[in-house]
CSV table of C-alpha atoms in Angstrom, one decimal:
chain,number,residue,atom,x,y,z
J,1,GLY,CA,39.5,169.2,-94.9
J,2,THR,CA,37.8,166.6,-97.5
J,3,LYS,CA,40.1,164.4,-99.6
J,4,SER,CA,38.8,162.3,-102.5
J,5,ILE,CA,40.7,159.1,-103.9
J,6,THR,CA,39.8,158.8,-107.9
J,7,GLY,CA,41.4,157.6,-110.9
J,8,ALA,CA,41.3,154.3,-112.8
J,9,GLY,CA,44.6,153.0,-111.6
J,10,VAL,CA,45.4,150.8,-108.4
J,11,CYS,CA,47.4,151.7,-105.2
J,12,GLY,CA,50.4,149.4,-105.3
J,13,ILE,CA,51.8,150.1,-101.6
J,14,ASP,CA,50.6,150.6,-98.0
J,15,MET,CA,47.9,153.7,-97.2
J,16,ASP,CA,47.5,155.1,-93.6
J,17,VAL,CA,44.9,157.2,-93.3
J,18,ASN,CA,45.7,159.8,-90.3
J,19,LYS,CA,43.5,162.8,-90.3
J,20,THR,CA,42.5,164.4,-87.0
J,21,LEU,CA,40.1,166.7,-89.0
J,22,GLY,CA,38.4,166.0,-92.0
J,23,VAL,CA,37.2,162.7,-94.1
J,24,VAL,CA,38.3,160.9,-97.1
J,25,ASN,CA,36.1,160.0,-99.8
J,26,LEU,CA,36.2,157.5,-102.4
J,27,GLY,CA,35.4,159.1,-106.1
J,28,ALA,CA,35.9,155.9,-107.9
J,29,ASN,CA,36.4,152.2,-107.4
J,30,LEU,CA,39.8,151.5,-105.5
J,31,THR,CA,42.1,148.3,-105.4
J,32,PHE,CA,45.2,148.0,-103.2
J,33,GLN,CA,46.7,145.5,-105.6
J,34,ASN,CA,49.4,143.7,-103.7
J,35,ALA,CA,49.2,141.4,-100.7
J,36,THR,CA,51.6,143.9,-99.1
J,37,ALA,CA,49.4,146.6,-100.2
J,38,ASP,CA,47.5,147.5,-96.7
J,39,LEU,CA,45.0,150.1,-95.6
J,40,ASN,CA,45.3,151.2,-92.1
J,41,LEU,CA,42.7,153.7,-90.6
J,42,ILE,CA,44.8,155.2,-87.9
J,43,VAL,CA,42.5,158.3,-87.3
J,44,GLY,CA,39.8,159.9,-89.3
J,45,THR,CA,37.1,158.9,-91.5
J,46,ILE,CA,37.0,156.9,-94.9
J,47,ASN,CA,33.4,156.9,-96.9
J,48,CYS,CA,33.1,154.5,-99.6
J,49,VAL,CA,30.1,155.9,-100.7
J,50,THR,CA,28.9,153.8,-103.7
J,51,PHE,CA,32.1,152.8,-104.7
J,52,SER,CA,33.8,149.2,-104.2
J,53,LEU,CA,37.0,148.7,-102.0
J,54,SER,CA,39.4,145.9,-102.8
J,55,VAL,CA,42.2,145.3,-100.4
J,56,SER,CA,44.9,142.3,-101.5
J,57,GLY,CA,46.6,143.1,-98.0
J,58,ASN,CA,45.6,143.8,-94.6
J,59,LEU,CA,42.7,146.3,-93.6
J,60,THR,CA,43.3,147.6,-89.8
J,61,GLN,CA,41.4,150.1,-87.8
J,62,SER,CA,42.9,151.6,-84.7
J,63,ALA,CA,40.6,154.6,-84.4
J,64,GLY,CA,38.3,156.8,-86.4
J,65,THR,CA,35.3,155.7,-88.7
J,66,PHE,CA,35.0,153.7,-91.7
J,67,THR,CA,31.7,153.7,-93.8
J,68,GLY,CA,31.3,151.4,-96.2
J,69,GLY,CA,28.6,152.5,-98.4
J,70,THR,CA,26.9,150.4,-100.8
J,71,GLY,CA,29.5,148.9,-102.8
J,72,SER,CA,31.4,145.7,-102.5
J,73,ILE,CA,34.3,145.4,-99.9
J,74,ILE,CA,36.9,142.7,-100.4
J,75,ILE,CA,39.8,142.1,-98.1
J,76,SER,CA,42.1,139.6,-98.9
J,77,GLY,CA,44.4,139.6,-95.8
J,78,ILE,CA,43.7,140.0,-92.1
J,79,PHE,CA,40.5,142.4,-91.3
J,80,THR,CA,41.2,143.7,-87.6
J,81,VAL,CA,39.2,146.8,-85.7
J,82,ASN,CA,41.0,147.8,-82.7
J,83,GLY,CA,39.1,150.9,-82.2
J,84,GLY,CA,36.7,153.3,-83.8
J,85,ASN,CA,33.3,152.4,-85.8
J,86,PHE,CA,33.8,150.2,-88.8
J,87,THR,CA,30.4,150.3,-90.6
J,88,SER,CA,30.3,147.7,-93.3
J,89,THR,CA,28.8,148.1,-96.6
J,90,SER,CA,24.9,147.3,-96.9
J,91,GLY,CA,26.2,145.0,-99.7
J,92,ILE,CA,28.7,142.2,-99.6
J,93,LEU,CA,32.0,142.5,-97.7
J,94,THR,CA,34.3,139.3,-98.7
J,95,SER,CA,36.9,138.8,-96.1
J,96,GLY,CA,39.9,136.1,-97.4
J,97,ASN,CA,41.4,135.7,-94.0
J,98,SER,CA,41.0,136.2,-90.1
J,99,PHE,CA,38.0,138.4,-89.1
J,100,ILE,CA,39.0,140.1,-85.5
J,101,VAL,CA,37.1,142.9,-83.5
J,102,ASN,CA,39.5,143.5,-80.6
J,103,ALA,CA,37.9,146.7,-79.8
J,104,GLY,CA,35.8,149.2,-81.3
J,105,ALA,CA,32.6,148.3,-83.1
J,106,PHE,CA,31.7,146.4,-86.6
J,107,ILE,CA,28.4,147.5,-87.5
J,108,HIS,CA,26.9,145.1,-90.1
J,109,ASN,CA,24.7,148.0,-91.8
J,110,ASN,CA,22.1,144.7,-92.9
J,111,GLY,CA,24.8,143.6,-95.2
J,112,THR,CA,26.5,140.5,-96.0
J,113,VAL,CA,29.7,139.0,-94.8
J,114,SER,CA,31.3,136.2,-96.5
J,115,LEU,CA,34.4,134.4,-95.1
J,116,THR,CA,36.5,132.8,-98.1
J,117,GLY,CA,39.8,131.9,-96.3
J,118,THR,CA,41.5,128.8,-95.4
J,119,THR,CA,42.4,129.2,-91.8
J,120,VAL,CA,40.3,131.8,-90.4
J,121,THR,CA,39.9,133.2,-86.8
J,122,LEU,CA,36.5,135.1,-85.7
J,123,LEU,CA,36.5,137.3,-83.0
J,124,ASN,CA,33.7,139.1,-81.8
J,125,GLY,CA,31.6,139.0,-85.1
J,126,ASN,CA,28.2,140.9,-85.1
J,127,PHE,CA,26.5,140.1,-88.6
J,128,PHE,CA,23.3,140.6,-90.6
J,129,ASN,CA,23.8,138.0,-92.9
J,130,LEU,CA,27.1,135.5,-92.6
J,131,ILE,CA,28.0,133.0,-95.5
J,132,LEU,CA,30.8,130.6,-94.9
J,133,ASN,CA,32.1,129.6,-98.7
J,134,ASN,CA,35.3,127.8,-99.0
J,135,ALA,CA,35.7,124.0,-99.0
J,136,ALA,CA,39.1,124.2,-96.9
J,137,LEU,CA,37.8,126.6,-94.7
J,138,VAL,CA,38.8,126.0,-90.9
J,139,LEU,CA,37.2,128.6,-89.0
J,140,THR,CA,38.0,129.1,-85.4
J,141,MET,CA,35.7,131.2,-82.9
J,142,THR,CA,37.4,132.6,-80.0
J,143,ASN,CA,34.2,134.1,-78.5
J,144,ASN,CA,30.5,134.2,-79.2
J,145,SER,CA,29.8,135.6,-82.9
J,146,VAL,CA,26.0,137.0,-83.8
J,147,VAL,CA,24.0,136.4,-87.2
J,148,ASN,CA,21.2,138.8,-86.9
J,149,ASN,CA,19.5,137.3,-89.8
J,150,ALA,CA,20.5,134.5,-92.4
J,151,PHE,CA,23.5,132.1,-91.9
J,152,THR,CA,24.6,130.1,-94.9
J,153,ILE,CA,27.2,127.4,-94.8
J,154,THR,CA,27.8,126.8,-98.5
J,155,ALA,CA,31.2,125.2,-98.5
J,156,ILE,CA,33.6,124.6,-95.0
J,157,GLN,CA,36.0,121.9,-93.7
J,158,ASN,CA,35.8,122.5,-90.1
J,159,LEU,CA,34.0,125.1,-87.5
J,160,ASN,CA,36.2,125.0,-84.0
J,161,SER,CA,35.6,127.0,-81.0
J,162,SER,CA,37.4,127.7,-78.0
J,163,ASN,CA,36.1,129.2,-74.8
J,164,SER,CA,33.0,127.3,-75.7
J,165,SER,CA,32.2,130.0,-78.1
J,166,THR,CA,28.8,129.6,-80.4
J,167,ILE,CA,27.5,131.3,-83.4
J,168,ASP,CA,24.1,133.0,-82.2
J,169,VAL,CA,21.7,132.7,-85.0
J,170,ALA,CA,18.5,134.8,-85.1
J,171,GLY,CA,17.2,134.0,-88.5
J,172,ASN,CA,17.2,131.1,-90.9
J,173,ILE,CA,20.2,128.5,-91.4
J,174,VAL,CA,21.1,127.1,-95.1
J,175,PHE,CA,23.1,123.9,-95.0
J,176,SER,CA,24.8,123.3,-98.5
J,177,ASP,CA,27.8,121.6,-97.7
J,178,VAL,CA,27.3,117.6,-97.6
J,179,SER,CA,30.5,116.8,-95.4
J,180,TRP,CA,32.0,119.0,-92.7
J,181,SER,CA,32.8,118.8,-89.0
J,182,GLY,CA,34.3,120.5,-86.0
J,183,SER,CA,34.1,121.1,-82.0
J,184,GLY,CA,32.0,124.5,-82.7
J,185,LYS,CA,28.4,124.6,-81.6
J,186,VAL,CA,25.2,126.7,-83.4
J,187,LEU,CA,23.0,128.2,-81.0
J,188,VAL,CA,19.5,129.2,-82.5
J,189,ASN,CA,17.7,131.5,-80.2
J,190,GLY,CA,15.9,134.0,-82.5
J,191,THR,CA,12.6,135.5,-81.2
J,192,GLY,CA,10.5,134.8,-84.5
J,193,THR,CA,10.1,131.9,-86.5
J,194,GLN,CA,13.3,130.3,-88.0
J,195,THR,CA,13.7,127.7,-90.7
J,196,LEU,CA,16.7,125.0,-91.3
J,197,SER,CA,16.9,124.0,-94.9
J,198,GLY,CA,19.6,123.2,-97.7
J,199,ALA,CA,20.9,119.8,-99.3
J,200,GLY,CA,23.9,119.9,-96.9
J,201,VAL,CA,24.4,118.6,-93.4
J,202,CYS,CA,24.8,120.1,-90.0
J,203,GLY,CA,28.3,118.9,-89.1
J,204,VAL,CA,28.5,120.6,-85.7
J,205,ALA,CA,26.2,120.6,-82.5
J,206,MET,CA,23.3,122.7,-82.4
J,207,ASP,CA,21.4,124.4,-79.4
J,208,VAL,CA,17.8,125.5,-79.8
J,209,ASN,CA,17.3,128.2,-77.0
J,210,LYS,CA,14.1,130.2,-78.1
J,211,SER,CA,12.2,132.5,-75.6
J,212,LEU,CA,9.8,132.8,-78.6
J,213,GLY,CA,9.0,131.8,-81.8
J,214,VAL,CA,9.5,128.1,-83.7
J,215,VAL,CA,12.2,126.2,-85.6
J,216,ASN,CA,10.8,124.6,-88.6
J,217,LEU,CA,12.6,122.2,-90.9
J,218,SER,CA,11.7,123.0,-94.7
J,219,SER,CA,13.9,120.2,-95.9
J,220,ASP,CA,15.5,116.7,-94.7
J,221,LEU,CA,18.2,117.8,-92.1
J,222,THR,CA,21.3,115.2,-91.0
J,223,PHE,CA,23.4,115.9,-88.3
J,224,GLN,CA,26.4,114.6,-89.7
J,225,ASN,CA,29.0,113.3,-86.9
J,226,ALA,CA,28.9,111.5,-83.5
J,227,SER,CA,29.4,115.0,-82.0
J,228,SER,CA,26.7,116.8,-83.7
J,229,ASP,CA,24.2,116.6,-81.2
J,230,LEU,CA,20.8,118.6,-81.1
J,231,ASN,CA,19.6,120.0,-78.1
J,232,LEU,CA,16.4,121.4,-77.3
J,233,MET,CA,17.0,123.7,-74.5
J,234,ALA,CA,13.7,125.9,-74.6
J,235,GLY,CA,11.4,126.8,-77.4
J,236,THR,CA,9.4,124.7,-80.2
J,237,PHE,CA,11.1,122.4,-83.0
J,238,ASN,CA,8.9,121.2,-85.7
J,239,CYS,CA,10.1,118.6,-88.1
J,240,VAL,CA,7.0,119.3,-90.1
J,241,THR,CA,6.9,116.7,-93.2
J,242,PHE,CA,10.7,116.3,-93.4
J,243,ALA,CA,13.2,113.5,-92.0
J,244,LEU,CA,15.6,114.1,-89.1
J,245,ASN,CA,18.5,112.1,-88.5
J,246,VAL,CA,21.0,113.0,-85.5
J,247,SER,CA,24.1,111.1,-85.6
J,248,GLY,CA,25.1,112.6,-82.1
J,249,ASP,CA,22.9,112.8,-78.9
J,250,TYR,CA,19.4,114.4,-78.6
J,251,ASN,CA,18.8,116.0,-75.4
J,252,GLN,CA,15.6,117.8,-74.3
J,253,ILE,CA,15.5,119.7,-71.0
J,254,SER,CA,12.4,122.1,-71.9
J,255,GLY,CA,10.2,123.0,-74.8
J,256,ASN,CA,8.3,121.2,-77.3
J,257,PHE,CA,9.4,118.7,-79.9
J,258,ASN,CA,7.0,118.1,-82.9
J,259,GLY,CA,7.9,115.0,-84.9
J,260,GLY,CA,5.5,115.6,-88.1
J,261,SER,CA,5.2,113.0,-90.5
J,262,SER,CA,8.8,111.7,-91.7
J,263,THR,CA,11.1,109.6,-90.2
J,264,ILE,CA,13.4,110.5,-87.1
J,265,ASN,CA,16.8,108.6,-86.7
J,266,ILE,CA,18.8,109.4,-83.8
J,267,LEU,CA,22.0,107.2,-83.6
J,268,GLY,CA,23.4,108.6,-80.3
J,269,ILE,CA,21.9,108.8,-76.6
J,270,PHE,CA,18.2,110.0,-76.5
J,271,ALA,CA,17.4,111.7,-73.2
J,272,LEU,CA,14.2,113.6,-72.8
J,273,THR,CA,14.3,115.0,-69.2
J,274,ALA,CA,11.6,117.7,-69.1
J,275,GLY,CA,9.4,119.4,-72.0
J,276,THR,CA,7.3,117.6,-74.5
J,277,PHE,CA,8.5,115.4,-77.2
J,278,THR,CA,5.9,114.4,-79.7
J,279,SER,CA,7.2,111.6,-82.2
J,280,THR,CA,6.5,111.2,-85.8
J,281,ASN,CA,3.6,109.5,-87.0
J,282,ASN,CA,5.8,107.7,-89.5
J,283,ASN,CA,9.1,105.5,-87.7
J,284,LEU,CA,11.5,107.0,-84.8
J,285,THR,CA,14.8,105.0,-84.6
J,286,LEU,CA,16.7,105.0,-81.3
J,287,GLY,CA,20.2,103.6,-81.6
J,288,ASP,CA,22.0,104.3,-78.6
J,289,ASN,CA,21.2,104.3,-75.0
J,290,ALA,CA,17.6,106.0,-74.8
J,291,SER,CA,16.2,107.7,-71.3
J,292,PHE,CA,12.6,108.8,-70.8
J,293,ALA,CA,13.5,110.3,-67.4
J,294,SER,CA,10.8,112.8,-67.3
J,295,GLY,CA,8.8,115.2,-69.3
J,296,VAL,CA,6.1,113.9,-71.8
J,297,PHE,CA,6.6,111.5,-74.6
J,298,VAL,CA,3.6,111.6,-77.0
J,299,HIS,CA,3.7,108.6,-79.2
J,300,ASN,CA,1.5,110.2,-82.3
J,301,ASN,CA,0.3,106.7,-83.4
J,302,GLY,CA,3.9,106.1,-84.7
J,303,LEU,CA,6.6,103.2,-84.6
J,304,VAL,CA,9.4,103.4,-82.0
J,305,THR,CA,12.5,101.4,-82.6
J,306,LEU,CA,14.8,100.7,-79.8
J,307,ASN,CA,18.5,99.9,-81.1
J,308,GLY,CA,20.1,100.9,-78.2
J,309,ALA,CA,22.3,98.5,-75.8
J,310,THR,CA,21.1,100.6,-72.6
J,311,VAL,CA,17.6,101.9,-72.4
J,312,SER,CA,15.8,103.2,-69.2
J,313,ALA,CA,12.3,104.5,-68.8
J,314,VAL,CA,10.9,106.3,-66.1
J,315,SER,CA,7.7,106.1,-67.9
J,316,GLY,CA,6.6,106.2,-71.5
J,317,SER,CA,3.6,105.6,-73.8
J,318,PHE,CA,4.1,104.0,-77.0
J,319,TYR,CA,1.8,103.2,-80.1
J,320,GLN,CA,4.0,100.7,-81.9
J,321,LEU,CA,7.4,99.5,-80.0
J,322,VAL,CA,10.1,97.3,-81.4
J,323,LEU,CA,13.0,96.1,-79.3
J,324,ASN,CA,15.7,95.7,-81.7
J,325,ASN,CA,19.2,94.9,-80.1
J,326,ALA,CA,20.5,91.4,-78.9
J,327,ALA,CA,22.8,93.1,-76.0
J,328,GLN,CA,20.0,95.6,-75.2
J,329,VAL,CA,19.1,95.6,-71.4
J,330,LEU,CA,16.0,97.8,-70.9
J,331,THR,CA,15.0,98.7,-67.4
J,332,ILE,CA,11.5,100.6,-66.6
J,333,THR,CA,10.8,102.2,-63.3
J,334,ASN,CA,7.0,102.6,-64.0
J,335,ASP,CA,4.6,101.0,-66.1
J,336,LEU,CA,5.4,101.4,-69.5
J,337,ASN,CA,2.2,101.5,-71.9
J,338,VAL,CA,2.0,100.2,-75.5
J,339,SER,CA,-1.4,100.8,-77.0
J,340,ASN,CA,-0.8,98.9,-80.2
J,341,SER,CA,1.8,96.4,-81.0
J,342,LEU,CA,5.0,94.9,-79.1
J,343,SER,CA,7.9,93.3,-81.4
J,344,VAL,CA,10.4,91.6,-79.3
J,345,THR,CA,13.1,91.1,-82.3
J,346,ASP,CA,16.4,91.2,-80.2
J,347,ILE,CA,17.1,91.7,-76.4
J,348,SER,CA,19.0,90.8,-73.5
J,349,ALA,CA,17.3,91.5,-70.8
J,350,PHE,CA,14.1,93.4,-69.6
J,351,ASN,CA,14.1,94.5,-66.1
J,352,SER,CA,11.6,96.4,-63.8
J,353,THR,CA,11.5,98.2,-60.5
J,354,ASN,CA,8.6,99.2,-58.4
J,355,ASN,CA,6.5,96.2,-59.5
J,356,SER,CA,6.1,98.0,-62.9
J,357,SER,CA,5.3,96.2,-66.2
J,358,MET,CA,5.2,96.7,-70.0
J,359,LYS,CA,1.4,96.8,-70.7
J,360,VAL,CA,0.2,95.9,-74.0
J,361,SER,CA,-3.0,96.8,-75.6
J,362,GLY,CA,-2.2,95.2,-78.9
J,363,ASN,CA,-0.6,92.1,-80.4
J,364,ILE,CA,2.9,90.8,-79.4
J,365,LEU,CA,5.5,89.3,-81.5
J,366,PHE,CA,8.3,87.1,-80.3
J,367,THR,CA,11.3,86.6,-82.3
J,368,ASP,CA,14.3,86.5,-79.9
J,369,ALA,CA,14.9,82.9,-79.1
J,370,SER,CA,16.6,83.7,-75.6
J,371,TRP,CA,16.4,86.6,-73.5
J,372,SER,CA,15.6,87.3,-69.5
J,373,GLY,CA,14.9,89.7,-66.9
J,374,SER,CA,13.0,90.7,-63.9
J,375,GLY,CA,10.3,92.7,-66.1
J,376,LYS,CA,6.9,91.3,-66.8
J,377,VAL,CA,4.5,92.1,-69.6
J,378,THR,CA,1.0,92.6,-69.1
J,379,MET,CA,-1.9,92.1,-71.7
J,380,ASN,CA,-4.8,94.3,-71.0
J,381,GLY,CA,-6.2,95.4,-74.3
J,382,ALA,CA,-10.2,95.7,-74.3
J,383,GLY,CA,-10.2,94.1,-77.8
J,384,ALA,CA,-8.8,90.6,-79.3
J,385,GLN,CA,-5.2,90.2,-79.2
J,386,SER,CA,-2.9,87.7,-80.1
J,387,ILE,CA,0.6,86.4,-79.2
J,388,SER,CA,2.8,84.9,-82.1
J,389,GLY,CA,6.4,84.3,-83.4
J,390,ALA,CA,9.3,82.0,-83.4
J,391,GLY,CA,10.8,83.4,-80.4
J,392,VAL,CA,9.9,83.0,-76.7
J,393,CYS,CA,8.9,85.3,-73.8
J,394,GLY,CA,11.7,85.4,-71.2
J,395,VAL,CA,9.9,87.3,-68.6
J,396,SER,CA,6.5,86.9,-66.6
J,397,LEU,CA,3.3,87.2,-68.8
J,398,ILE,CA,0.3,88.3,-67.2
J,399,GLU,CA,-3.2,88.3,-68.8
J,400,ASN,CA,-5.7,91.1,-67.3
J,401,LYS,CA,-8.4,91.7,-69.8
J,402,SER,CA,-11.9,92.8,-68.9
J,403,SER,CA,-12.8,92.2,-72.5
J,404,GLY,CA,-11.7,90.6,-75.8
J,405,ILE,CA,-9.8,87.4,-76.8
J,406,LEU,CA,-6.1,86.4,-76.1
J,407,THR,CA,-5.1,83.8,-79.1
J,408,LEU,CA,-1.7,82.0,-79.1
J,409,ASN,CA,-0.8,82.0,-82.8
J,410,SER,CA,2.6,80.2,-82.4
J,411,GLY,CA,5.0,79.2,-80.0
């Protein structure tokens, strides 16, 4: 039959629930007081109703039905579902150790799960809201987990994965921790509008793969580590008015990137293989190898600074372009257009294939005093153009102007 657990005291030992018929209802808040005080649902039904449940030991469900109700649930030990249905609270479930769903089902009930342990294994999580909240937390994912609504990284040390596992997020992400890392990955794949916000950083790689909807920055965002890549697989990524800093690589194989009006810094490899990349109308700095292999690069009247040692461009159209690495080897395979100014600050070699040329419609500033290559620069603007600077031109320079005057100001 139906049994109730009541009283103002605590349970100081293990409790096994093994009922082939009937239910167990909480009639008051219940605390399992000691680290060895486990709650084991072997078979049957536990209803928390509106009361809170705090388990200092482990909570293990082998079969049956657990209904979390609306009160808070705190599990300090290991949380394991091996069978049956565990319906969480619509409030907050706080898990202080590993969170494992081997079989059966964890039903999020539109509630929040907060992971607060130090060494946590996450297996098959299916959450509504998920919070990571311990500065010493080392979280290891062994299978993909899903966050259907908000994902908040309040505090964490490492987010790691095995089996190429990801945290798949359908809602917004809030970054609050300012220093974390790991081998894990966040997949942004919701079908609506998603926002990335917070005063913290993203310490792992992120894939954006959206069949519908957009991703909007609502604050400046930094991908902190050399392995913190940003990969646009499908969908639209909007920087709006916020700065984007990627310490890892940027890869785009489809979709649309809109750089907005603030600065963008990509320290790793920049690879545009498909889709449309609309740059910021501010400054875009590419700090490593850059490849404009295919797709469409839209300059948006902004400045692009190439700081990498190896830069390859099948084609490209820039507004203002700065070459700024003494070891840089720039190779183009089709004409590269610069509709405003070109500044050759530092470069080693500028090479071209297919008789391609860098075509400049504005002014050129040469600062580097020694460089060379098989490339050529064509000045073809319709208006007045000038060449200036204390450096040299290390490749062929062609004047091909239908109108306007070319002025040599120095050199």
